[in-house]
mmCIF file of C-alpha atoms and ligand atoms in Angstrom:
data_model
loop_
_atom_site.group_PDB
_atom_site.id
_atom_site.type_symbol
_atom_site.label_atom_id
_atom_site.label_comp_id
_atom_site.label_asym_id
_atom_site.label_seq_id
_atom_site.Cartn_x
_atom_site.Cartn_y
_atom_site.Cartn_z
ATOM 1 C CA UNK A 16 36.495 -45.926 24.375
ATOM 2 C CA UNK A 17 33.614 -45.458 21.932
ATOM 3 C CA UNK A 18 32.538 -49.099 22.230
ATOM 4 C CA UNK A 19 32.669 -48.836 26.022
ATOM 5 C CA UNK A 20 30.457 -45.808 25.799
ATOM 6 C CA UNK A 21 28.029 -47.589 23.441
ATOM 7 C CA UNK A 22 27.868 -50.462 25.933
ATOM 8 C CA UNK A 23 27.199 -48.173 28.853
ATOM 9 C CA UNK A 24 24.378 -46.603 26.827
ATOM 10 C CA UNK A 25 22.366 -49.732 27.746
ATOM 11 C CA UNK A 26 22.747 -48.875 31.402
ATOM 12 C CA UNK A 27 21.797 -45.196 31.178
ATOM 13 C CA UNK A 28 18.342 -44.188 32.366
ATOM 14 C CA UNK A 29 15.577 -44.085 29.742
ATOM 15 C CA UNK A 30 14.304 -40.720 30.809
ATOM 16 C CA UNK A 31 16.013 -37.444 29.883
ATOM 17 C CA UNK A 32 18.260 -36.242 32.697
ATOM 18 C CA UNK A 33 18.459 -32.795 34.219
ATOM 19 C CA UNK A 34 22.035 -32.316 35.479
ATOM 20 C CA UNK A 35 23.388 -29.153 37.089
ATOM 21 C CA UNK A 36 27.055 -28.237 37.488
ATOM 22 C CA UNK A 37 28.082 -25.986 40.340
ATOM 23 C CA UNK A 38 31.384 -24.719 41.628
ATOM 24 C CA UNK A 39 33.384 -21.575 42.200
ATOM 25 C CA UNK A 40 34.293 -19.329 39.290
ATOM 26 C CA UNK A 41 37.365 -20.957 37.723
ATOM 27 C CA UNK A 42 36.492 -24.482 38.927
ATOM 28 C CA UNK A 43 36.470 -25.923 35.399
ATOM 29 C CA UNK A 44 32.709 -26.270 34.886
ATOM 30 C CA UNK A 45 32.780 -25.370 31.179
ATOM 31 C CA UNK A 46 35.438 -27.996 30.387
ATOM 32 C CA UNK A 47 33.676 -30.758 32.308
ATOM 33 C CA UNK A 48 30.269 -29.846 30.891
ATOM 34 C CA UNK A 49 31.598 -30.072 27.366
ATOM 35 C CA UNK A 50 33.301 -33.434 28.081
ATOM 36 C CA UNK A 51 30.125 -34.889 29.599
ATOM 37 C CA UNK A 52 28.071 -33.589 26.686
ATOM 38 C CA UNK A 53 30.377 -35.341 24.198
ATOM 39 C CA UNK A 54 30.219 -38.620 26.101
ATOM 40 C CA UNK A 55 26.434 -38.597 26.400
ATOM 41 C CA UNK A 56 26.142 -37.820 22.686
ATOM 42 C CA UNK A 57 28.468 -40.698 21.816
ATOM 43 C CA UNK A 58 25.999 -42.899 23.685
ATOM 44 C CA UNK A 59 23.303 -41.735 21.292
ATOM 45 C CA UNK A 60 21.595 -39.377 23.746
ATOM 46 C CA UNK A 61 20.371 -35.910 22.824
ATOM 47 C CA UNK A 62 21.946 -33.193 24.967
ATOM 48 C CA UNK A 63 21.009 -29.571 25.550
ATOM 49 C CA UNK A 64 23.643 -27.452 27.302
ATOM 50 C CA UNK A 65 22.473 -24.266 28.962
ATOM 51 C CA UNK A 66 23.586 -21.804 31.642
ATOM 52 C CA UNK A 67 22.512 -19.253 34.224
ATOM 53 C CA UNK A 68 22.361 -16.323 34.089
ATOM 54 C CA UNK A 69 20.627 -16.824 30.747
ATOM 55 C CA UNK A 70 20.900 -14.538 27.737
ATOM 56 C CA UNK A 71 17.373 -13.201 28.342
ATOM 57 C CA UNK A 72 16.647 -9.539 29.113
ATOM 58 C CA UNK A 73 16.707 -10.393 32.831
ATOM 59 C CA UNK A 74 20.055 -12.144 32.321
ATOM 60 C CA UNK A 75 21.324 -8.861 30.849
ATOM 61 C CA UNK A 76 20.270 -6.955 33.981
ATOM 62 C CA UNK A 77 22.090 -9.566 36.068
ATOM 63 C CA UNK A 78 25.283 -9.252 34.013
ATOM 64 C CA UNK A 79 25.195 -5.465 34.426
ATOM 65 C CA UNK A 80 25.098 -5.991 38.185
ATOM 66 C CA UNK A 81 27.822 -8.688 38.152
ATOM 67 C CA UNK A 82 30.169 -6.441 36.206
ATOM 68 C CA UNK A 83 29.387 -3.599 38.617
ATOM 69 C CA UNK A 84 28.018 -1.352 35.830
ATOM 70 C CA UNK A 85 24.779 -1.065 37.777
ATOM 71 C CA UNK A 86 24.776 -1.561 41.536
ATOM 72 C CA UNK A 87 22.084 -3.842 42.973
ATOM 73 C CA UNK A 88 21.128 -4.774 46.515
ATOM 74 C CA UNK A 89 21.762 -8.488 47.231
ATOM 75 C CA UNK A 90 18.005 -9.050 47.518
ATOM 76 C CA UNK A 91 17.444 -7.398 44.120
ATOM 77 C CA UNK A 92 20.044 -9.722 42.643
ATOM 78 C CA UNK A 93 18.409 -12.761 44.302
ATOM 79 C CA UNK A 94 15.039 -11.727 42.825
ATOM 80 C CA UNK A 95 16.522 -11.185 39.372
ATOM 81 C CA UNK A 96 18.138 -14.640 39.445
ATOM 82 C CA UNK A 97 14.766 -16.084 40.494
ATOM 83 C CA UNK A 98 12.970 -14.374 37.596
ATOM 84 C CA UNK A 99 15.661 -15.506 35.178
ATOM 85 C CA UNK A 100 15.353 -19.064 36.481
ATOM 86 C CA UNK A 101 11.578 -19.174 36.041
ATOM 87 C CA UNK A 102 12.005 -18.020 32.414
ATOM 88 C CA UNK A 103 14.774 -20.573 31.984
ATOM 89 C CA UNK A 104 12.377 -23.330 33.038
ATOM 90 C CA UNK A 105 9.305 -22.282 31.080
ATOM 91 C CA UNK A 106 10.496 -20.445 27.955
ATOM 92 C CA UNK A 107 8.796 -22.114 24.962
ATOM 93 C CA UNK A 108 11.907 -21.766 22.752
ATOM 94 C CA UNK A 109 14.993 -22.209 24.963
ATOM 95 C CA UNK A 110 13.433 -23.484 28.197
ATOM 96 C CA UNK A 111 14.630 -26.475 30.230
ATOM 97 C CA UNK A 112 11.172 -28.100 30.349
ATOM 98 C CA UNK A 113 10.828 -27.903 26.590
ATOM 99 C CA UNK A 114 14.202 -29.618 26.066
ATOM 100 C CA UNK A 115 13.377 -32.395 28.556
ATOM 101 C CA UNK A 116 9.975 -32.896 26.941
ATOM 102 C CA UNK A 117 11.662 -33.301 23.570
ATOM 103 C CA UNK A 118 13.837 -36.055 25.034
ATOM 104 C CA UNK A 119 17.115 -34.167 25.546
ATOM 105 C CA UNK A 120 19.287 -34.441 28.593
ATOM 106 C CA UNK A 121 19.779 -30.954 30.001
ATOM 107 C CA UNK A 122 23.157 -29.919 31.401
ATOM 108 C CA UNK A 123 22.935 -26.573 33.147
ATOM 109 C CA UNK A 124 25.922 -24.456 34.192
ATOM 110 C CA UNK A 125 24.732 -23.145 37.610
ATOM 111 C CA UNK A 126 21.211 -23.191 39.078
ATOM 112 C CA UNK A 127 19.524 -22.386 42.391
ATOM 113 C CA UNK A 128 22.441 -23.740 44.451
ATOM 114 C CA UNK A 129 24.449 -20.724 43.206
ATOM 115 C CA UNK A 130 21.731 -18.363 44.426
ATOM 116 C CA UNK A 131 21.875 -20.062 47.831
ATOM 117 C CA UNK A 132 25.676 -19.798 48.080
ATOM 118 C CA UNK A 133 26.327 -16.393 46.467
ATOM 119 C CA UNK A 134 23.256 -14.328 47.383
ATOM 120 C CA UNK A 135 23.290 -15.545 50.990
ATOM 121 C CA UNK A 136 26.498 -13.523 51.426
ATOM 122 C CA UNK A 137 24.274 -10.441 51.432
ATOM 123 C CA UNK A 138 20.706 -11.438 52.209
ATOM 124 C CA UNK A 139 18.624 -14.053 54.031
ATOM 125 C CA UNK A 140 19.358 -17.651 52.983
ATOM 126 C CA UNK A 141 16.018 -19.030 54.164
ATOM 127 C CA UNK A 142 14.140 -16.476 52.058
ATOM 128 C CA UNK A 143 16.210 -17.364 48.966
ATOM 129 C CA UNK A 144 15.671 -21.086 49.547
ATOM 130 C CA UNK A 145 11.920 -20.630 50.052
ATOM 131 C CA UNK A 146 11.537 -18.603 46.856
ATOM 132 C CA UNK A 147 13.393 -21.101 44.719
ATOM 133 C CA UNK A 148 12.447 -24.433 46.264
ATOM 134 C CA UNK A 149 8.751 -23.572 46.625
ATOM 135 C CA UNK A 150 8.314 -22.015 43.204
ATOM 136 C CA UNK A 151 6.032 -24.356 41.236
ATOM 137 C CA UNK A 152 7.705 -23.503 37.906
ATOM 138 C CA UNK A 153 11.258 -24.307 39.013
ATOM 139 C CA UNK A 154 12.222 -27.948 38.421
ATOM 140 C CA UNK A 155 14.352 -29.925 40.847
ATOM 141 C CA UNK A 156 17.419 -31.365 39.035
ATOM 142 C CA UNK A 157 18.076 -35.133 38.970
ATOM 143 C CA UNK A 158 21.657 -34.415 39.955
ATOM 144 C CA UNK A 159 23.890 -31.547 41.055
ATOM 145 C CA UNK A 160 27.606 -32.032 40.553
ATOM 146 C CA UNK A 161 29.714 -29.690 42.647
ATOM 147 C CA UNK A 162 33.246 -29.329 41.280
ATOM 148 C CA UNK A 163 35.344 -28.784 44.364
ATOM 149 C CA UNK A 164 38.561 -26.878 43.679
ATOM 150 C CA UNK A 165 40.736 -25.030 46.161
ATOM 151 C CA UNK A 166 39.507 -21.376 46.165
ATOM 152 C CA UNK A 167 43.094 -20.038 45.839
ATOM 153 C CA UNK A 168 43.505 -22.057 42.675
ATOM 154 C CA UNK A 169 40.166 -20.807 41.306
ATOM 155 C CA UNK A 170 41.185 -17.238 42.039
ATOM 156 C CA UNK A 171 44.503 -17.704 40.177
ATOM 157 C CA UNK A 172 42.685 -19.163 37.161
ATOM 158 C CA UNK A 173 40.130 -16.374 37.088
ATOM 159 C CA UNK A 174 42.894 -13.760 37.352
ATOM 160 C CA UNK A 175 44.816 -15.246 34.442
ATOM 161 C CA UNK A 176 41.786 -15.846 32.173
ATOM 162 C CA UNK A 177 39.630 -12.730 32.584
ATOM 163 C CA UNK A 178 40.189 -9.121 31.536
ATOM 164 C CA UNK A 179 37.497 -7.805 33.858
ATOM 165 C CA UNK A 180 36.627 -9.461 37.141
ATOM 166 C CA UNK A 181 32.987 -9.803 38.213
ATOM 167 C CA UNK A 182 31.900 -8.849 41.733
ATOM 168 C CA UNK A 183 32.274 -12.389 43.155
ATOM 169 C CA UNK A 184 35.703 -12.928 41.565
ATOM 170 C CA UNK A 185 37.595 -10.036 43.097
ATOM 171 C CA UNK A 186 38.788 -11.542 46.348
ATOM 172 C CA UNK A 187 40.118 -15.005 47.277
ATOM 173 C CA UNK A 188 38.594 -14.612 50.769
ATOM 174 C CA UNK A 189 35.145 -14.072 49.248
ATOM 175 C CA UNK A 190 35.631 -17.194 47.141
ATOM 176 C CA UNK A 191 36.523 -19.164 50.261
ATOM 177 C CA UNK A 192 33.364 -17.827 51.920
ATOM 178 C CA UNK A 193 31.271 -18.875 48.920
ATOM 179 C CA UNK A 194 32.718 -22.393 49.110
ATOM 180 C CA UNK A 195 31.756 -22.504 52.803
ATOM 181 C CA UNK A 196 28.259 -21.307 51.920
ATOM 182 C CA UNK A 197 27.911 -24.072 49.301
ATOM 183 C CA UNK A 198 28.821 -26.716 51.875
ATOM 184 C CA UNK A 199 26.534 -25.208 54.491
ATOM 185 C CA UNK A 200 23.662 -25.216 51.990
ATOM 186 C CA UNK A 201 24.369 -28.823 50.910
ATOM 187 C CA UNK A 202 24.193 -29.796 54.584
ATOM 188 C CA UNK A 203 20.890 -28.001 54.990
ATOM 189 C CA UNK A 204 19.423 -29.629 51.871
ATOM 190 C CA UNK A 205 20.499 -33.089 53.077
ATOM 191 C CA UNK A 206 18.979 -35.953 51.133
ATOM 192 C CA UNK A 207 16.190 -33.809 49.639
ATOM 193 C CA UNK A 208 18.502 -33.148 46.651
ATOM 194 C CA UNK A 209 20.970 -35.407 44.849
ATOM 195 C CA UNK A 210 24.232 -33.496 45.350
ATOM 196 C CA UNK A 211 27.550 -35.127 44.482
ATOM 197 C CA UNK A 212 30.801 -33.434 45.407
ATOM 198 C CA UNK A 213 33.622 -34.191 42.977
ATOM 199 C CA UNK A 214 37.268 -33.506 43.815
ATOM 200 C CA UNK A 215 38.166 -31.378 40.797
ATOM 201 C CA UNK A 216 41.738 -30.637 41.931
ATOM 202 C CA UNK A 217 42.618 -33.879 40.072
ATOM 203 C CA UNK A 218 43.655 -34.118 36.377
ATOM 204 C CA UNK A 219 40.863 -33.219 33.938
ATOM 205 C CA UNK A 220 40.364 -36.778 32.583
ATOM 206 C CA UNK A 221 40.107 -38.307 36.049
ATOM 207 C CA UNK A 222 37.506 -35.721 37.034
ATOM 208 C CA UNK A 223 35.577 -36.466 33.821
ATOM 209 C CA UNK A 224 35.624 -40.228 34.597
ATOM 210 C CA UNK A 225 34.346 -39.602 38.135
ATOM 211 C CA UNK A 226 31.520 -37.485 36.749
ATOM 212 C CA UNK A 227 30.572 -40.070 34.124
ATOM 213 C CA UNK A 228 30.354 -42.852 36.683
ATOM 214 C CA UNK A 229 28.053 -40.719 38.855
ATOM 215 C CA UNK A 230 25.818 -39.962 35.848
ATOM 216 C CA UNK A 231 25.749 -43.644 34.834
ATOM 217 C CA UNK A 232 24.551 -44.477 38.330
ATOM 218 C CA UNK A 233 21.409 -42.350 37.952
ATOM 219 C CA UNK A 234 18.206 -44.334 37.879
HETATM 220 P P1 TYD B 21 29.526 -17.827 35.644
HETATM 221 O O1 TYD B 21 29.177 -19.266 35.672
HETATM 222 O O2 TYD B 21 30.851 -17.423 36.160
HETATM 223 O O3 TYD B 21 29.349 -17.266 34.178
HETATM 224 P P2 TYD B 21 30.467 -16.560 33.275
HETATM 225 O O4 TYD B 21 31.558 -17.582 33.127
HETATM 226 O O5 TYD B 21 29.724 -16.289 32.007
HETATM 227 O O6 TYD B 21 30.899 -15.310 34.023
HETATM 228 O O7 TYD B 21 28.369 -17.075 36.472
HETATM 229 C C1 TYD B 21 28.366 -15.716 36.642
HETATM 230 C C2 TYD B 21 28.338 -15.319 38.092
HETATM 231 O O8 TYD B 21 27.002 -15.324 38.577
HETATM 232 C C3 TYD B 21 29.134 -16.186 39.059
HETATM 233 O O9 TYD B 21 30.027 -15.337 39.781
HETATM 234 C C4 TYD B 21 28.128 -16.715 40.015
HETATM 235 C C5 TYD B 21 26.983 -15.760 39.910
HETATM 236 N N1 TYD B 21 25.650 -16.328 40.217
HETATM 237 C C6 TYD B 21 24.994 -15.921 41.366
HETATM 238 O O10 TYD B 21 25.516 -15.097 42.136
HETATM 239 N N2 TYD B 21 23.747 -16.434 41.640
HETATM 240 C C7 TYD B 21 23.120 -17.327 40.825
HETATM 241 O O11 TYD B 21 21.988 -17.762 41.104
HETATM 242 C C8 TYD B 21 23.817 -17.736 39.630
HETATM 243 C C9 TYD B 21 23.146 -18.688 38.692
HETATM 244 C C10 TYD B 21 25.084 -17.218 39.358
#
């Protein structure tokens, strides 16, 4: 396996890659991110794994809202995610641009696609898309991998793994709606973004292989 990976290192792009993982809560993003990170590292690439919401002060405000400790209007939440995302791009210590500049691939657990799918449940999708896509500080990823898992299955996983459910994890119907929103948004974005939908109902290793072959295909 290792020698295969070393060989495929010759075919990986020279530039650092910015890869985003999206999917419902409980879709297995963390597992797949960590598997991809290991494979890229075995190929001799530097990898920086990061996530949204971040652990910044704004990220803290977001987590308070997600755990329902502090109620926010959907448009407040959309604005907080936007602010958090700008910091995530430009922060001189833990920012995405800094990592890319230093030659690391960046793998990010959630990005603006989540704002489009989740916040559009409560506020205007076009406004959210405009804010994020037209913000000069917010980079466009090279690739977005959407891990597609049956919402019922995600809901069961979330129920068994979490002590406290966040606001978007409470109801299987809401999770189904969010999946629909993701697909609606991907349709709207069309070929302006590189979005790859991966069937993540399959065994973990098969999903990981599918992801690796998509990443290897990046130019
Ligand atoms: P999640 O990836 O589940 O993090 P954790 O495993 O630490 O809880 O993300 C937290 C929640 O935030 C998730 O329900 C999706 C939501 N979210 C949005 O609503 N909008 C966004 O822009 C982002 C990045 C996340």
